[in-house]
XYZ file of C-alpha atoms in Angstrom:
164
model
C -124.579 63.567 -66.186
C -126.176 65.466 -63.506
C -129.581 63.450 -63.468
C -131.596 61.331 -64.905
C -134.094 62.558 -67.691
C -137.146 62.720 -65.322
C -134.989 65.159 -63.158
C -133.606 62.195 -60.551
C -131.417 62.211 -57.699
C -131.514 58.983 -56.078
C -128.030 57.181 -57.720
C -126.902 59.814 -55.985
C -126.917 57.386 -52.938
C -125.152 54.455 -54.764
C -122.201 52.720 -52.720
C -119.043 50.953 -53.867
C -116.113 49.661 -51.701
C -112.777 51.082 -51.612
C -111.548 50.196 -48.834
C -108.175 52.638 -48.868
C -110.502 54.954 -48.876
C -111.087 57.527 -46.301
C -113.822 57.727 -44.739
C -117.222 60.543 -45.158
C -117.792 61.365 -41.646
C -120.851 63.268 -40.007
C -118.094 66.076 -38.983
C -116.648 66.615 -42.135
C -120.009 67.157 -43.840
C -120.770 69.703 -40.395
C -117.065 71.170 -40.905
C -117.565 72.033 -44.420
C -121.502 73.165 -43.693
C -120.454 75.322 -40.485
C -118.223 77.589 -43.848
C -121.455 77.796 -46.279
C -122.698 81.049 -46.127
C -125.154 81.485 -48.369
C -126.899 79.105 -50.485
C -127.558 80.189 -54.634
C -129.404 77.631 -56.779
C -131.407 77.631 -59.565
C -135.206 77.422 -59.339
C -135.715 73.742 -60.347
C -133.320 72.951 -58.273
C -134.910 74.605 -55.273
C -138.370 72.921 -56.383
C -136.031 69.373 -56.382
C -134.518 70.243 -52.091
C -137.949 71.249 -51.620
C -139.394 67.791 -52.737
C -136.218 65.535 -51.458
C -136.450 67.049 -47.442
C -134.599 70.878 -47.527
C -130.704 69.897 -46.089
C -130.246 73.687 -45.958
C -131.631 74.606 -42.495
C -131.535 78.211 -41.561
C -128.896 79.383 -43.841
C -129.804 81.598 -46.336
C -130.994 80.711 -50.107
C -130.505 83.133 -52.964
C -132.605 81.480 -55.670
C -133.078 82.718 -59.446
C -135.446 82.119 -60.664
C -137.776 84.370 -63.540
C -140.957 82.722 -62.273
C -143.030 83.945 -59.569
C -142.042 81.231 -56.624
C -143.888 80.852 -53.271
C -141.322 80.024 -49.974
C -143.017 79.205 -46.052
C -139.189 79.191 -45.440
C -138.169 82.884 -44.057
C -134.254 81.583 -44.235
C -135.560 82.175 -48.895
C -135.195 85.010 -50.958
C -135.891 84.932 -54.930
C -134.174 87.371 -57.125
C -133.336 87.488 -61.169
C -132.130 90.206 -63.623
C -127.821 89.856 -64.297
C -126.132 87.084 -62.473
C -122.917 89.353 -62.563
C -124.799 91.988 -60.461
C -126.273 89.604 -58.023
C -123.638 88.084 -57.165
C -122.401 90.921 -56.887
C -124.102 92.167 -55.042
C -124.024 89.604 -52.501
C -120.335 89.369 -52.131
C -121.140 92.388 -50.560
C -122.585 90.385 -47.238
C -122.010 86.461 -47.889
C -118.043 85.775 -48.010
C -118.110 82.166 -48.960
C -121.323 81.044 -51.151
C -121.861 77.560 -52.528
C -123.818 77.578 -55.908
C -126.120 74.126 -55.339
C -126.362 72.569 -58.787
C -128.306 72.815 -61.734
C -126.377 71.958 -65.388
C -128.401 75.627 -66.145
C -127.064 77.766 -62.989
C -123.595 76.482 -63.134
C -123.251 77.081 -66.952
C -124.548 80.105 -66.812
C -122.046 81.430 -63.908
C -118.958 79.982 -65.593
C -120.144 81.614 -68.757
C -119.875 84.795 -66.681
C -116.983 84.395 -64.267
C -118.334 83.928 -61.376
C -117.087 80.689 -60.141
C -113.657 80.323 -58.223
C -113.759 77.102 -57.256
C -115.295 73.689 -58.673
C -115.743 70.221 -56.739
C -117.070 67.550 -58.633
C -118.186 64.701 -56.817
C -117.412 61.227 -58.995
C -119.723 58.041 -57.868
C -119.363 54.420 -58.361
C -121.984 53.993 -60.910
C -122.625 55.328 -65.370
C -126.303 56.429 -65.451
C -125.450 56.060 -69.335
C -128.598 59.125 -69.976
C -129.214 61.798 -68.601
C -129.173 65.368 -68.040
C -125.796 66.328 -69.153
C -123.574 68.803 -67.054
C -121.350 70.568 -68.173
C -122.499 70.647 -72.657
C -122.558 73.713 -73.804
C -120.482 76.138 -71.523
C -118.918 78.013 -74.969
C -114.872 79.319 -73.590
C -112.660 77.553 -72.555
C -111.975 77.798 -68.778
C -108.659 76.680 -67.330
C -109.047 74.522 -64.303
C -105.201 73.795 -61.376
C -106.200 70.748 -59.268
C -106.553 71.552 -55.371
C -106.975 68.661 -54.110
C -108.239 64.983 -54.564
C -110.283 61.757 -52.006
C -111.650 58.796 -52.429
C -113.664 57.702 -49.962
C -114.571 54.026 -48.832
C -117.844 54.399 -50.195
C -115.953 54.751 -54.304
C -116.628 58.000 -54.382
C -114.009 60.233 -55.554
C -114.154 63.853 -55.358
C -112.573 65.977 -57.017
C -111.678 69.792 -55.991
C -110.552 72.529 -58.618
C -110.019 76.332 -58.469
C -110.946 78.392 -61.553
C -107.398 80.533 -63.089
C -108.376 83.587 -63.573
């Protein structure tokens, strides 16, 4: 699951204990975020980010929506239309685009073959119910595992590339 039924993601703060794991440091997080040129997300993820506290700074954020939304953030642009064309246009300006969650947006990107890499993090909690992440993509997508990291807080992160 990607969230609880009501959209709550507070479970993402769940911590466990795995002494053999590595530390996830602020320096590691900063180094990763510095490689991101642009964030892309659906409107629900955008609205959640606004409510939770905007974590994206001044980096460009492209919000995919057919709704008429407003923003006070200069770094935010609302986009709609053919997803493949939108991504093609973004790739002319941005090298490393991070598609930030939302199961609907993620599934659309996967169906259209617009994903190069998938990072899946498993936290030490079973929600038992909620919003499904990979429920119906309607096609098989072969992946190749590139990296697995287990962290001291019990999170396991797996990085896959999408085989083309």
